Each structure stands twice: as C-alpha cells, then as structure tokens.
Short mmCIF file of C-alpha atoms in Angstrom, two decimals:
data_model
loop_
_atom_site.label_atom_id
_atom_site.label_comp_id
_atom_site.label_asym_id
_atom_site.label_seq_id
_atom_site.Cartn_x
_atom_site.Cartn_y
_atom_site.Cartn_z
CA UNK N 1 11.41 40.13 -9.12
CA UNK N 2 13.30 36.95 -8.24
CA UNK N 3 13.50 35.53 -4.72
CA UNK N 4 16.26 33.01 -3.98
CA UNK N 5 15.78 30.53 -1.13
CA UNK N 6 18.51 28.40 0.39
CA UNK N 7 17.90 24.66 0.14
CA UNK N 8 18.66 22.39 3.09
CA UNK N 9 20.06 18.93 2.31
CA UNK N 10 19.95 15.53 3.99
CA UNK N 11 20.82 12.02 2.80
CA UNK N 12 18.56 8.98 3.27
CA UNK N 13 19.18 5.29 2.69
CA UNK N 14 16.66 2.51 2.51
CA UNK N 15 15.65 -0.87 1.14
CA UNK N 16 13.47 -1.22 -1.93
CA UNK N 17 9.92 -2.24 -1.01
CA UNK N 18 9.86 -1.20 2.65
CA UNK N 19 9.04 2.05 4.48
CA UNK N 20 11.71 3.94 6.39
CA UNK N 21 10.65 6.39 9.11
CA UNK N 22 13.63 6.44 11.47
CA UNK N 23 15.98 9.30 10.65
CA UNK N 24 13.54 10.68 8.07
CA UNK N 25 12.22 13.73 9.91
CA UNK N 26 12.82 17.35 8.85
CA UNK N 27 12.79 20.43 11.12
CA UNK N 28 10.90 23.69 10.64
CA UNK N 29 10.24 26.86 12.59
CA UNK N 30 8.35 30.08 11.98
CA UNK N 31 10.17 33.33 12.72
CA UNK N 32 6.97 35.34 13.15
CA UNK N 33 4.36 33.35 15.03
CA UNK N 34 2.24 30.26 14.40
CA UNK N 35 1.60 29.23 10.79
CA UNK N 36 -0.34 26.52 9.03
CA UNK N 37 1.94 24.74 6.58
CA UNK N 38 1.55 22.51 3.53
CA UNK N 39 4.24 20.21 2.15
CA UNK N 40 4.78 19.10 -1.45
CA UNK N 41 7.21 16.46 -2.66
CA UNK N 42 8.65 16.10 -6.16
CA UNK N 43 8.34 12.30 -5.80
CA UNK N 44 5.45 11.68 -3.36
CA UNK N 45 5.32 7.92 -4.02
CA UNK N 46 8.89 7.62 -2.77
CA UNK N 47 9.04 10.31 -0.08
CA UNK N 48 6.30 12.34 1.60
CA UNK N 49 5.23 13.87 4.92
CA UNK N 50 3.94 11.15 7.25
CA UNK N 51 0.71 12.98 8.15
CA UNK N 52 -2.43 14.09 6.35
CA UNK N 53 -3.09 17.64 5.17
CA UNK N 54 -1.77 20.91 6.58
CA UNK N 55 -0.08 21.16 9.98
CA UNK N 56 0.89 23.85 12.49
CA UNK N 57 4.37 25.17 13.23
CA UNK N 58 5.46 27.87 15.68
CA UNK N 59 8.58 29.74 16.73
CA UNK N 60 10.00 26.62 18.42
CA UNK N 61 11.67 24.01 16.25
CA UNK N 62 9.04 21.55 14.93
CA UNK N 63 9.96 18.05 13.80
CA UNK N 64 8.08 16.97 10.67
CA UNK N 65 7.94 13.17 10.23
CA UNK N 66 8.62 11.84 6.73
CA UNK N 67 8.28 8.37 5.24
CA UNK N 68 10.53 6.96 2.53
CA UNK N 69 9.32 3.99 0.47
CA UNK N 70 11.59 3.39 -2.53
CA UNK N 71 10.41 1.00 -5.22
CA UNK N 72 13.49 1.08 -7.45
CA UNK N 73 17.17 0.72 -6.50
CA UNK N 74 19.64 3.57 -6.97
CA UNK N 75 19.87 7.27 -6.25
CA UNK N 76 17.01 9.74 -6.53
CA UNK N 77 17.05 13.44 -5.62
CA UNK N 78 13.75 14.53 -4.03
CA UNK N 79 12.73 18.15 -3.43
CA UNK N 80 10.33 18.88 -0.56
CA UNK N 81 8.83 22.37 -0.32
CA UNK N 82 7.00 23.78 2.71
CA UNK N 83 4.63 26.70 2.09
CA UNK N 84 2.29 28.70 4.29
CA UNK N 85 -1.35 27.72 3.81
CA UNK N 86 -3.54 30.44 2.34
CA UNK N 87 -7.31 30.60 2.77
CA UNK N 88 -7.77 33.72 0.61
CA UNK N 89 -6.66 32.06 -2.64
CA UNK N 90 -3.45 34.08 -2.78
CA UNK N 91 -0.03 32.79 -3.78
CA UNK N 92 1.41 30.43 -1.17
CA UNK N 93 4.41 31.87 0.68
CA UNK N 94 7.53 29.62 0.58
CA UNK N 95 8.88 28.83 4.05
CA UNK N 96 11.54 26.18 3.56
CA UNK N 97 12.93 23.82 0.91
CA UNK N 98 14.82 20.57 1.32
CA UNK N 99 16.87 18.44 -1.08
CA UNK N 100 16.73 14.84 0.10
CA UNK N 101 19.31 12.66 -1.64
CA UNK N 102 17.92 9.12 -1.42
CA UNK N 103 19.74 5.87 -2.11
CA UNK N 104 17.94 2.54 -2.16
CA UNK N 105 19.37 -0.96 -2.15
CA UNK N 106 17.69 -4.21 -3.14
CA UNK N 107 16.68 -6.59 -0.33
CA UNK N 108 17.80 -10.22 -0.39
CA UNK N 109 15.58 -12.29 -2.67
CA UNK N 110 14.38 -15.25 -0.59
CA UNK N 111 12.48 -17.28 -3.20
CA UNK N 112 12.11 -17.38 -6.97
CA UNK N 113 9.19 -18.60 -9.01
CA UNK N 114 9.10 -19.21 -12.78
CA UNK N 115 5.77 -19.02 -14.57
CA UNK N 116 4.59 -18.77 -18.18
CA UNK N 117 1.62 -16.73 -19.41
CA UNK N 118 0.24 -16.46 -22.93
CA UNK N 119 0.58 -12.94 -24.38
CA UNK N 120 -2.63 -10.93 -24.50
CA UNK N 121 -4.31 -12.85 -21.68
CA UNK N 122 -4.72 -11.98 -18.02
CA UNK N 123 -3.89 -14.77 -15.60
CA UNK N 124 -4.28 -15.70 -11.94
CA UNK N 125 -1.78 -17.68 -9.88
CA UNK N 126 -1.36 -18.63 -6.23
CA UNK N 127 1.82 -19.01 -4.22
CA UNK N 128 1.99 -20.38 -0.69
CA UNK N 129 3.43 -18.32 2.16
CA UNK N 130 4.32 -19.75 5.59
CA UNK N 131 4.37 -17.67 8.76
CA UNK N 132 7.70 -18.57 10.43
CA UNK N 133 6.58 -17.20 13.82
CA UNK N 134 4.77 -18.95 16.67
CA UNK N 135 2.21 -16.11 16.96
CA UNK N 136 -0.42 -14.65 14.64
CA UNK N 137 1.13 -12.20 12.20
CA UNK N 138 -0.26 -9.67 9.73
CA UNK N 139 1.85 -9.17 6.63
CA UNK N 140 1.59 -6.34 4.11
CA UNK N 141 1.96 -7.12 0.42
CA UNK N 142 3.48 -4.82 -2.18
CA UNK N 143 4.92 -5.20 -5.69
CA UNK N 144 7.44 -3.15 -7.62
CA UNK N 145 5.41 -3.47 -10.85
CA UNK N 146 1.74 -2.74 -10.05
CA UNK N 147 0.92 -2.24 -13.75
CA UNK N 148 1.74 -5.93 -14.32
CA UNK N 149 0.70 -7.54 -11.03
CA UNK N 150 -1.96 -6.96 -8.39
CA UNK N 151 -3.22 -8.95 -5.41
CA UNK N 152 -6.62 -10.55 -5.99
CA UNK N 153 -7.92 -10.51 -2.43
CA UNK N 154 -6.23 -7.78 -0.41
CA UNK N 155 -2.82 -6.31 0.34
CA UNK N 156 -2.79 -7.70 3.89
CA UNK N 157 -2.25 -11.32 4.81
CA UNK N 158 -3.25 -12.64 8.26
CA UNK N 159 -1.54 -15.95 9.02
CA UNK N 160 -1.76 -18.04 12.19
CA UNK N 161 1.23 -19.38 14.17
CA UNK N 162 3.46 -21.43 11.82
CA UNK N 163 0.49 -21.43 9.46
CA UNK N 164 0.37 -21.22 5.68
CA UNK N 165 -1.72 -19.01 3.44
CA UNK N 166 -2.03 -18.56 -0.30
CA UNK N 167 -1.11 -15.25 -1.88
CA UNK N 168 -3.48 -14.80 -4.83
CA UNK N 169 -1.84 -12.97 -7.72
CA UNK N 170 -3.52 -11.37 -10.72
CA UNK N 171 -1.34 -10.77 -13.78
CA UNK N 172 -2.54 -8.18 -16.26
CA UNK N 173 -2.46 -8.93 -19.98
CA UNK N 174 0.83 -8.24 -21.77
CA UNK N 175 0.77 -8.33 -25.56
CA UNK N 176 4.48 -8.62 -26.38
CA UNK N 177 6.56 -11.75 -25.96
CA UNK N 178 9.10 -11.03 -23.24
CA UNK N 179 10.31 -11.97 -19.76
CA UNK N 180 9.71 -9.82 -16.68
CA UNK N 181 11.06 -10.20 -13.15
CA UNK N 182 8.36 -9.00 -10.75
CA UNK N 183 9.10 -8.56 -7.05
CA UNK N 184 6.59 -9.24 -4.27
CA UNK N 185 7.50 -7.75 -0.90
CA UNK N 186 6.09 -9.46 2.21
CA UNK N 187 6.40 -6.87 4.99
CA UNK N 188 5.62 -6.81 8.70
CA UNK N 189 3.15 -4.53 10.52
CA UNK N 190 5.70 -1.68 10.48
CA UNK N 191 6.20 -2.14 6.71
CA UNK N 192 9.68 -3.64 7.14
CA UNK N 193 10.64 -6.38 4.71
CA UNK N 194 10.26 -9.95 5.96
CA UNK N 195 10.74 -11.67 2.61
CA UNK N 196 11.24 -10.67 -1.00
CA UNK N 197 9.84 -13.02 -3.66
CA UNK N 198 10.91 -12.81 -7.30
CA UNK N 199 8.41 -14.01 -9.89
CA UNK N 200 9.98 -14.47 -13.31
CA UNK N 201 7.18 -14.29 -15.87
CA UNK N 202 7.72 -15.45 -19.45
CA UNK N 203 5.05 -14.15 -21.80
CA UNK N 204 5.19 -16.72 -24.63
#
C-alpha cells in the first residue's frame, strides 16, 4: 500500500551566518479537529521550526514560524514534514510536507586576519572588536567551521558604548599542512550580521 502526498514549495533567501525569520513561516490546518503536531527537517541546522517540541493546530489556518540559518553559500533543498503526534507508540500520521528551496549568499567580509599555527598543536588567539554604537550592545558570535575554531569564553560579547573587547579564539589541532579561511560572524541581538571577519590560518 503506497500513499502519495503532495509537497508544497516555497523559496527562501538569506545571508550565510545570520538567522532569517521574516518570510519563513509555513501554514497548516487540520481538516478534522485539533491535532498535536511534530515537525522534522532534513537539514535542522539550516532550517527548523522556531519553537520547541510539539504544537497544536486546528481547523483554522495556523502559521508555523521557521528559522533559517545557512552556514554555507549556495542552494540547498530542505524537506520539512509535519506529522500528528502519537502517544500510543503507533506510526505517526503524515499531515503535510514542504520543499523549501534555500539560497544563501556570503555577507561582506569586513576584516581579514592572517595567522600561522604549527600543525598538530592547538592554539589560542585574541582579536579586538570595537562596538561602533553609542549604547551598550550584545553581540552573538558564530563560526562557519566549528570543528576548527571555537570561542574560549562564550558566544556572546557585551561591549559598552564605543568600547572595545577581545574575542578569544581557540583553534583545534590540525595535523596536515594547509591553509584554511575561517569566518567569524559578529551578529546583533536578533542574530543579524553586523560584521564578518575572515581569519586565514596557515598550518605550517
């Protein structure tokens, strides 16, 4: 027995390293009364439902907020499936499926840094960041290559008006001689990109 479900399609565009919410919602309705629904995404790191756990839908059209955070440029096709929650352990009933065609562009790179690290050794570096605003700001930090780079202190940076703060970087050990361009995204409170820093690391 084969059941065929129609797939809805929308297109999304965004910038690498920041979260898009505007224009990212999907719509659902239940034909036969209230239902508790779960959502699954084929690429949850890039695109997922912007709420925790299961949620309720009814016969009226329900808007389901999504968030799109691409970490690589280019096109990616993402499938999102909505299924009815089951408490009896039975097979989940499909309700709706969506194909989201995503396209991500690179942000402008504001600053470049060149550093050298010996292969096989972890390393720590600091770069200075200046808050260009005349009020306190909280910035979120993210990288496109978390297997190579992490933030020593935390992924949030609180900087006073026109103040400066060090971003502490921890580079994991790499055993081959090579060069890697690693991006650091400095985002605002809404996860929109303020600056994009490119760190060119030569392992030699």
